[in-house]
């Protein structure tokens, strides 16, 4: 799967779609393929302040349990209730309906563009 060029990425395999200081967050197709079938998702609560690089949730798959790392400092504005009800959305549409949460970003996180992320996952 091709990584959309309009998104930013983290080295922890998350994507961000930013609109001003608000970002929608999800995990990349590369990550979902590595995890296998995702069967449970735990997301941070709305209003929670998160710190970039720290765990803020979990994805449980048929292969393992993985942390969701905060891509930046900020506050959770909305969570995707649809993926809590149906975690398979993360596998079937990681860059669309499978988004995880929206946050107000503070500071300037270090992010990768699609070309840099592609190079990272090819290593």
Short mmCIF file of N, CA and C in Angstrom, two decimals, residues 12-112:
data_model
loop_
_atom_site.label_atom_id
_atom_site.label_comp_id
_atom_site.label_asym_id
_atom_site.label_seq_id
_atom_site.Cartn_x
_atom_site.Cartn_y
_atom_site.Cartn_z
N UNK A 12 7.31 5.74 14.75
CA UNK A 12 6.55 4.69 15.45
C UNK A 12 5.37 4.22 14.61
N UNK A 13 5.35 4.56 13.32
CA UNK A 13 4.36 4.07 12.35
C UNK A 13 2.96 4.63 12.57
N UNK A 14 2.90 5.89 12.93
CA UNK A 14 1.63 6.59 13.02
C UNK A 14 1.60 7.66 11.95
N UNK A 15 0.40 8.00 11.51
CA UNK A 15 0.26 9.10 10.55
C UNK A 15 -0.51 10.23 11.20
N UNK A 16 -0.29 11.43 10.70
CA UNK A 16 -1.00 12.62 11.17
C UNK A 16 -1.53 13.39 9.97
N UNK A 17 -2.76 13.78 10.05
CA UNK A 17 -3.34 14.70 9.07
C UNK A 17 -3.63 15.98 9.83
N UNK A 18 -2.88 17.02 9.54
CA UNK A 18 -2.98 18.25 10.33
C UNK A 18 -3.80 19.31 9.61
N UNK A 19 -4.58 20.02 10.44
CA UNK A 19 -5.35 21.19 10.00
C UNK A 19 -5.12 22.25 11.07
N UNK A 20 -4.15 23.14 10.80
CA UNK A 20 -3.78 24.11 11.82
C UNK A 20 -3.10 23.40 12.97
N UNK A 21 -3.61 23.62 14.20
CA UNK A 21 -3.00 22.95 15.35
C UNK A 21 -3.77 21.69 15.76
N UNK A 22 -4.70 21.23 14.92
CA UNK A 22 -5.46 20.00 15.18
C UNK A 22 -4.97 18.92 14.22
N UNK A 23 -4.74 17.72 14.77
CA UNK A 23 -4.27 16.61 13.95
C UNK A 23 -5.13 15.38 14.19
N UNK A 24 -5.44 14.69 13.11
CA UNK A 24 -6.09 13.37 13.19
C UNK A 24 -4.97 12.34 13.13
N UNK A 25 -5.03 11.32 13.98
CA UNK A 25 -3.97 10.34 14.12
C UNK A 25 -4.47 8.95 13.78
N UNK A 26 -3.63 8.18 13.11
CA UNK A 26 -3.91 6.77 12.86
C UNK A 26 -2.61 6.00 12.79
N UNK A 27 -2.71 4.71 12.55
CA UNK A 27 -1.50 3.90 12.34
C UNK A 27 -1.41 3.55 10.86
N UNK A 28 -0.20 3.37 10.39
CA UNK A 28 0.02 3.16 8.96
C UNK A 28 -0.35 1.75 8.52
N UNK A 29 -0.51 1.59 7.23
CA UNK A 29 -0.79 0.27 6.66
C UNK A 29 0.36 -0.69 6.97
N UNK A 30 1.59 -0.19 6.95
CA UNK A 30 2.75 -1.02 7.28
C UNK A 30 2.59 -1.61 8.68
N UNK A 31 2.17 -0.76 9.63
CA UNK A 31 1.99 -1.22 11.01
C UNK A 31 0.85 -2.24 11.11
N UNK A 32 -0.25 -1.98 10.43
CA UNK A 32 -1.39 -2.91 10.52
C UNK A 32 -1.03 -4.26 9.91
N UNK A 33 -0.24 -4.24 8.84
CA UNK A 33 0.18 -5.51 8.24
C UNK A 33 1.10 -6.27 9.18
N UNK A 34 1.96 -5.56 9.89
CA UNK A 34 2.88 -6.21 10.83
C UNK A 34 2.13 -6.76 12.05
N UNK A 35 1.09 -6.03 12.48
CA UNK A 35 0.34 -6.46 13.66
C UNK A 35 -0.56 -7.65 13.37
N UNK A 36 -1.09 -7.74 12.18
CA UNK A 36 -2.10 -8.76 11.89
C UNK A 36 -3.47 -8.22 12.24
N UNK A 37 -4.43 -9.10 12.43
CA UNK A 37 -5.80 -8.68 12.69
C UNK A 37 -5.92 -8.02 14.06
N UNK A 38 -6.33 -6.76 14.06
CA UNK A 38 -6.49 -6.02 15.31
C UNK A 38 -7.86 -6.37 15.89
N UNK A 39 -7.86 -6.79 17.16
CA UNK A 39 -9.09 -7.28 17.78
C UNK A 39 -9.57 -6.40 18.94
N UNK A 40 -8.73 -5.48 19.41
CA UNK A 40 -9.11 -4.61 20.53
C UNK A 40 -8.29 -3.33 20.45
N UNK A 41 -8.92 -2.21 20.76
CA UNK A 41 -8.21 -0.94 20.78
C UNK A 41 -8.59 -0.18 22.06
N UNK A 42 -7.59 0.37 22.72
CA UNK A 42 -7.80 1.22 23.89
C UNK A 42 -7.25 2.59 23.54
N UNK A 43 -8.13 3.59 23.57
CA UNK A 43 -7.75 4.95 23.19
C UNK A 43 -7.79 5.86 24.41
N UNK A 44 -7.05 6.97 24.38
CA UNK A 44 -7.10 7.92 25.49
C UNK A 44 -8.47 8.60 25.54
N UNK A 45 -8.84 9.09 26.71
CA UNK A 45 -10.12 9.78 26.87
C UNK A 45 -10.02 11.22 26.37
N UNK A 46 -11.14 11.72 25.88
CA UNK A 46 -11.22 13.12 25.46
C UNK A 46 -10.84 14.00 26.65
N UNK A 47 -10.01 15.00 26.38
CA UNK A 47 -9.57 15.91 27.42
C UNK A 47 -8.23 15.54 28.04
N UNK A 48 -7.77 14.31 27.77
CA UNK A 48 -6.50 13.85 28.31
C UNK A 48 -5.36 14.63 27.68
N UNK A 49 -4.41 15.08 28.50
CA UNK A 49 -3.19 15.72 28.00
C UNK A 49 -2.16 14.61 27.79
N UNK A 50 -1.58 14.58 26.60
CA UNK A 50 -0.60 13.55 26.28
C UNK A 50 0.74 14.18 25.96
N UNK A 51 1.79 13.38 26.14
CA UNK A 51 3.16 13.84 25.92
C UNK A 51 3.77 13.05 24.77
N UNK A 52 4.34 13.77 23.81
CA UNK A 52 4.94 13.13 22.65
C UNK A 52 5.93 12.05 23.03
N UNK A 53 5.80 10.89 22.38
CA UNK A 53 6.70 9.77 22.61
C UNK A 53 6.26 8.82 23.70
N UNK A 54 5.25 9.22 24.49
CA UNK A 54 4.78 8.35 25.56
C UNK A 54 3.55 7.57 25.11
N UNK A 55 3.35 6.41 25.70
CA UNK A 55 2.21 5.57 25.37
C UNK A 55 0.91 6.27 25.77
N UNK A 56 -0.08 6.22 24.86
CA UNK A 56 -1.37 6.82 25.18
C UNK A 56 -2.53 5.88 24.85
N UNK A 57 -2.22 4.63 24.52
CA UNK A 57 -3.25 3.65 24.23
C UNK A 57 -2.62 2.35 23.79
N UNK A 58 -3.47 1.38 23.41
CA UNK A 58 -2.96 0.08 22.99
C UNK A 58 -3.77 -0.46 21.83
N UNK A 59 -3.08 -1.23 21.00
CA UNK A 59 -3.72 -2.02 19.95
C UNK A 59 -3.40 -3.48 20.25
N UNK A 60 -4.44 -4.30 20.36
CA UNK A 60 -4.24 -5.73 20.58
C UNK A 60 -4.62 -6.45 19.29
N UNK A 61 -3.69 -7.27 18.82
CA UNK A 61 -3.95 -8.03 17.59
C UNK A 61 -3.83 -9.51 17.88
N UNK A 62 -4.05 -10.30 16.85
CA UNK A 62 -3.92 -11.74 17.01
C UNK A 62 -2.46 -12.15 17.23
N UNK A 63 -1.51 -11.22 16.96
CA UNK A 63 -0.09 -11.52 17.13
C UNK A 63 0.51 -10.95 18.40
N UNK A 64 0.02 -9.75 18.84
CA UNK A 64 0.67 -9.09 19.97
C UNK A 64 -0.18 -7.92 20.48
N UNK A 65 0.33 -7.29 21.52
CA UNK A 65 -0.24 -6.04 22.03
C UNK A 65 0.81 -4.96 21.81
N UNK A 66 0.41 -3.86 21.20
CA UNK A 66 1.34 -2.77 20.90
C UNK A 66 0.84 -1.47 21.47
N UNK A 67 1.77 -0.68 21.98
CA UNK A 67 1.42 0.66 22.46
C UNK A 67 1.12 1.58 21.30
N UNK A 68 0.23 2.53 21.54
CA UNK A 68 0.05 3.67 20.65
C UNK A 68 0.83 4.81 21.29
N UNK A 69 1.80 5.34 20.56
CA UNK A 69 2.62 6.41 21.10
C UNK A 69 2.08 7.77 20.66
N UNK A 70 2.01 8.69 21.59
CA UNK A 70 1.58 10.05 21.26
C UNK A 70 2.58 10.64 20.27
N UNK A 71 2.11 11.14 19.14
CA UNK A 71 3.03 11.68 18.15
C UNK A 71 3.54 13.07 18.51
N UNK A 72 2.91 13.70 19.50
CA UNK A 72 3.28 15.06 19.88
C UNK A 72 2.66 15.35 21.25
N UNK A 73 3.08 16.45 21.84
CA UNK A 73 2.40 16.94 23.05
C UNK A 73 1.06 17.51 22.63
N UNK A 74 0.07 17.40 23.51
CA UNK A 74 -1.22 18.00 23.18
C UNK A 74 -2.35 17.44 24.01
N UNK A 75 -3.57 17.74 23.55
CA UNK A 75 -4.78 17.33 24.27
C UNK A 75 -5.70 16.57 23.31
N UNK A 76 -6.27 15.49 23.80
CA UNK A 76 -7.20 14.69 23.00
C UNK A 76 -8.51 15.44 22.86
N UNK A 77 -8.95 15.63 21.60
CA UNK A 77 -10.19 16.34 21.32
C UNK A 77 -11.33 15.40 20.98
N UNK A 78 -11.02 14.29 20.34
CA UNK A 78 -12.06 13.36 19.90
C UNK A 78 -11.42 11.99 19.71
N UNK A 79 -12.18 10.93 19.99
CA UNK A 79 -11.72 9.57 19.68
C UNK A 79 -12.70 8.96 18.70
N UNK A 80 -12.21 8.02 17.91
CA UNK A 80 -13.04 7.37 16.90
C UNK A 80 -13.76 6.19 17.54
N UNK A 81 -15.01 6.40 17.93
CA UNK A 81 -15.80 5.35 18.58
C UNK A 81 -16.01 4.16 17.64
N UNK A 82 -16.01 4.41 16.34
CA UNK A 82 -16.24 3.33 15.38
C UNK A 82 -15.14 2.26 15.46
N UNK A 83 -13.88 2.65 15.70
CA UNK A 83 -12.82 1.65 15.77
C UNK A 83 -12.83 0.92 17.12
N UNK A 84 -13.39 1.56 18.15
CA UNK A 84 -13.54 0.87 19.43
C UNK A 84 -14.59 -0.23 19.27
N UNK A 85 -15.67 0.07 18.55
CA UNK A 85 -16.73 -0.92 18.30
C UNK A 85 -16.27 -2.00 17.32
N UNK A 86 -15.49 -1.60 16.32
CA UNK A 86 -15.06 -2.52 15.28
C UNK A 86 -13.58 -2.29 14.96
N UNK A 87 -12.66 -2.86 15.76
CA UNK A 87 -11.23 -2.63 15.55
C UNK A 87 -10.74 -3.06 14.17
N UNK A 88 -11.46 -3.93 13.48
CA UNK A 88 -11.05 -4.37 12.15
C UNK A 88 -11.00 -3.22 11.15
N UNK A 89 -11.67 -2.10 11.45
CA UNK A 89 -11.60 -0.92 10.58
C UNK A 89 -10.17 -0.43 10.44
N UNK A 90 -9.37 -0.62 11.48
CA UNK A 90 -7.98 -0.17 11.44
C UNK A 90 -7.22 -0.95 10.37
N UNK A 91 -7.50 -2.25 10.26
CA UNK A 91 -6.85 -3.07 9.22
C UNK A 91 -7.41 -2.77 7.84
N UNK A 92 -8.73 -2.62 7.74
CA UNK A 92 -9.35 -2.52 6.42
C UNK A 92 -9.21 -1.13 5.79
N UNK A 93 -9.09 -0.08 6.61
CA UNK A 93 -9.00 1.28 6.07
C UNK A 93 -8.14 2.15 6.99
N UNK A 94 -6.82 1.82 7.08
CA UNK A 94 -5.97 2.50 8.07
C UNK A 94 -5.84 4.01 7.85
N UNK A 95 -5.96 4.48 6.61
CA UNK A 95 -5.80 5.91 6.34
C UNK A 95 -7.15 6.62 6.21
N UNK A 96 -8.23 5.93 6.48
CA UNK A 96 -9.56 6.52 6.35
C UNK A 96 -10.38 6.28 7.60
N UNK A 97 -11.37 5.38 7.50
CA UNK A 97 -12.28 5.11 8.61
C UNK A 97 -11.58 4.55 9.84
N UNK A 98 -10.34 4.07 9.68
CA UNK A 98 -9.62 3.48 10.80
C UNK A 98 -8.79 4.46 11.61
N UNK A 99 -9.05 5.77 11.48
CA UNK A 99 -8.31 6.74 12.30
C UNK A 99 -8.60 6.50 13.77
N UNK A 100 -7.70 6.96 14.65
CA UNK A 100 -7.81 6.65 16.07
C UNK A 100 -8.34 7.81 16.92
N UNK A 101 -7.70 8.97 16.80
CA UNK A 101 -8.13 10.11 17.62
C UNK A 101 -7.68 11.42 16.99
N UNK A 102 -8.29 12.51 17.46
CA UNK A 102 -7.86 13.84 17.06
C UNK A 102 -7.32 14.55 18.28
N UNK A 103 -6.31 15.35 18.06
CA UNK A 103 -5.68 16.06 19.18
C UNK A 103 -5.31 17.47 18.77
N UNK A 104 -5.27 18.36 19.79
CA UNK A 104 -4.71 19.70 19.57
C UNK A 104 -3.22 19.58 19.87
N UNK A 105 -2.40 19.87 18.88
CA UNK A 105 -0.96 19.71 18.99
C UNK A 105 -0.34 20.99 19.54
N UNK A 106 0.55 20.84 20.51
CA UNK A 106 1.32 21.97 20.99
C UNK A 106 2.78 21.71 20.66
N UNK A 107 3.52 22.75 20.37
CA UNK A 107 4.92 22.59 20.00
C UNK A 107 5.05 22.18 18.54
N UNK A 108 6.23 21.81 18.16
CA UNK A 108 6.53 21.43 16.78
C UNK A 108 7.13 20.03 16.77
N UNK A 109 6.29 19.00 16.67
CA UNK A 109 6.83 17.63 16.68
C UNK A 109 7.70 17.35 15.47
N UNK A 110 8.65 16.43 15.63
CA UNK A 110 9.50 16.01 14.52
C UNK A 110 8.77 14.93 13.75
N UNK A 111 8.39 15.24 12.52
CA UNK A 111 7.62 14.31 11.70
C UNK A 111 8.34 14.04 10.40
N UNK A 112 7.96 12.95 9.75
CA UNK A 112 8.52 12.56 8.47
C UNK A 112 7.51 12.83 7.37
#
